[in-house]
């Protein structure tokens, strides 16, 4: 399992980093430098736990160019344990068993391989996990 070994060694590099508002404590993702709750400047980095639950989801059967070999796949709106909603692909799960409220945790996976340059594009996905 070449891939699995790779993730174990490099997993720490791909954390879910957002921001925390120093004024009201709101956790912000994606980073936008302004608190959505109180409109104050918020540039304090905050590392999310990566745990959350499925808020809503849809399964993609017809993938955009470059993602064809991954279809069908499920894209979910995940509510993080700290509050923000993020959109991400689900992995390690059957499309038919995804449910609203299902606990999930972030993992880092290859999103796309760039054929011409041989580049790997990484990003975060979510897989079923323990309750946050
Ligand atoms: Zn705030």
PDB file of N, CA, C and O in Angstrom, residues 51-53 81 101-105 128-132:
ATOM      1  N   UNK A  51     -12.619  17.292  12.478  1.00  0.00           N
ATOM      2  CA  UNK A  51     -13.799  16.461  12.753  1.00  0.00           C
ATOM      3  C   UNK A  51     -15.064  17.281  12.558  1.00  0.00           C
ATOM      4  O   UNK A  51     -15.099  18.482  12.808  1.00  0.00           O
ATOM      5  N   UNK A  52     -16.087  16.597  12.098  1.00  0.00           N
ATOM      6  CA  UNK A  52     -17.351  17.279  11.881  1.00  0.00           C
ATOM      7  C   UNK A  52     -18.420  16.281  11.523  1.00  0.00           C
ATOM      8  O   UNK A  52     -18.276  15.077  11.775  1.00  0.00           O
ATOM      9  N   UNK A  53     -19.505  16.786  10.940  1.00  0.00           N
ATOM     10  CA  UNK A  53     -20.555  15.877  10.499  1.00  0.00           C
ATOM     11  C   UNK A  53     -21.157  16.376   9.188  1.00  0.00           C
ATOM     12  O   UNK A  53     -21.060  17.556   8.844  1.00  0.00           O
ATOM     13  N   UNK A  81     -16.602  20.589  13.717  1.00  0.00           N
ATOM     14  CA  UNK A  81     -16.898  20.600  15.146  1.00  0.00           C
ATOM     15  C   UNK A  81     -16.824  22.014  15.700  1.00  0.00           C
ATOM     16  O   UNK A  81     -17.541  22.367  16.634  1.00  0.00           O
ATOM     17  N   UNK A 101     -25.801  14.147   9.136  1.00  0.00           N
ATOM     18  CA  UNK A 101     -25.492  13.928  10.546  1.00  0.00           C
ATOM     19  C   UNK A 101     -24.407  12.892  10.776  1.00  0.00           C
ATOM     20  O   UNK A 101     -23.967  12.677  11.906  1.00  0.00           O
ATOM     21  N   UNK A 102     -23.963  12.235   9.701  1.00  0.00           N
ATOM     22  CA  UNK A 102     -22.919  11.220   9.824  1.00  0.00           C
ATOM     23  C   UNK A 102     -21.605  11.863  10.271  1.00  0.00           C
ATOM     24  O   UNK A 102     -21.165  12.842   9.679  1.00  0.00           O
ATOM     25  N   UNK A 103     -20.973  11.348  11.333  1.00  0.00           N
ATOM     26  CA  UNK A 103     -19.681  11.910  11.736  1.00  0.00           C
ATOM     27  C   UNK A 103     -18.598  11.622  10.704  1.00  0.00           C
ATOM     28  O   UNK A 103     -18.529  10.510  10.171  1.00  0.00           O
ATOM     29  N   UNK A 104     -17.790  12.629  10.418  1.00  0.00           N
ATOM     30  CA  UNK A 104     -16.713  12.484   9.439  1.00  0.00           C
ATOM     31  C   UNK A 104     -15.451  13.139   9.988  1.00  0.00           C
ATOM     32  O   UNK A 104     -15.512  13.958  10.905  1.00  0.00           O
ATOM     33  N   UNK A 105     -14.321  12.752   9.422  1.00  0.00           N
ATOM     34  CA  UNK A 105     -13.051  13.369   9.802  1.00  0.00           C
ATOM     35  C   UNK A 105     -12.242  13.636   8.549  1.00  0.00           C
ATOM     36  O   UNK A 105     -12.346  12.921   7.555  1.00  0.00           O
ATOM     37  N   UNK A 128     -15.765   8.739   6.839  1.00  0.00           N
ATOM     38  CA  UNK A 128     -16.541   8.461   8.062  1.00  0.00           C
ATOM     39  C   UNK A 128     -15.599   8.393   9.261  1.00  0.00           C
ATOM     40  O   UNK A 128     -14.523   7.810   9.182  1.00  0.00           O
ATOM     41  N   UNK A 129     -16.002   9.001  10.366  1.00  0.00           N
ATOM     42  CA  UNK A 129     -15.152   9.003  11.542  1.00  0.00           C
ATOM     43  C   UNK A 129     -15.977   8.932  12.800  1.00  0.00           C
ATOM     44  O   UNK A 129     -17.194   8.834  12.764  1.00  0.00           O
ATOM     45  N   UNK A 130     -15.274   8.976  13.903  1.00  0.00           N
ATOM     46  CA  UNK A 130     -15.967   8.936  15.190  1.00  0.00           C
ATOM     47  C   UNK A 130     -16.644  10.282  15.458  1.00  0.00           C
ATOM     48  O   UNK A 130     -16.252  11.301  14.911  1.00  0.00           O
ATOM     49  N   UNK A 131     -17.605  10.244  16.291  1.00  0.00           N
ATOM     50  CA  UNK A 131     -18.362  11.452  16.622  1.00  0.00           C
ATOM     51  C   UNK A 131     -17.419  12.531  17.158  1.00  0.00           C
ATOM     52  O   UNK A 131     -16.499  12.238  17.931  1.00  0.00           O
ATOM     53  N   UNK A 132     -17.633  13.775  16.754  1.00  0.00           N
ATOM     54  CA  UNK A 132     -16.738  14.870  17.123  1.00  0.00           C
ATOM     55  C   UNK A 132     -16.870  15.209  18.603  1.00  0.00           C
ATOM     56  O   UNK A 132     -17.915  15.073  19.180  1.00  0.00           O
TER      57      UNK A 132
END
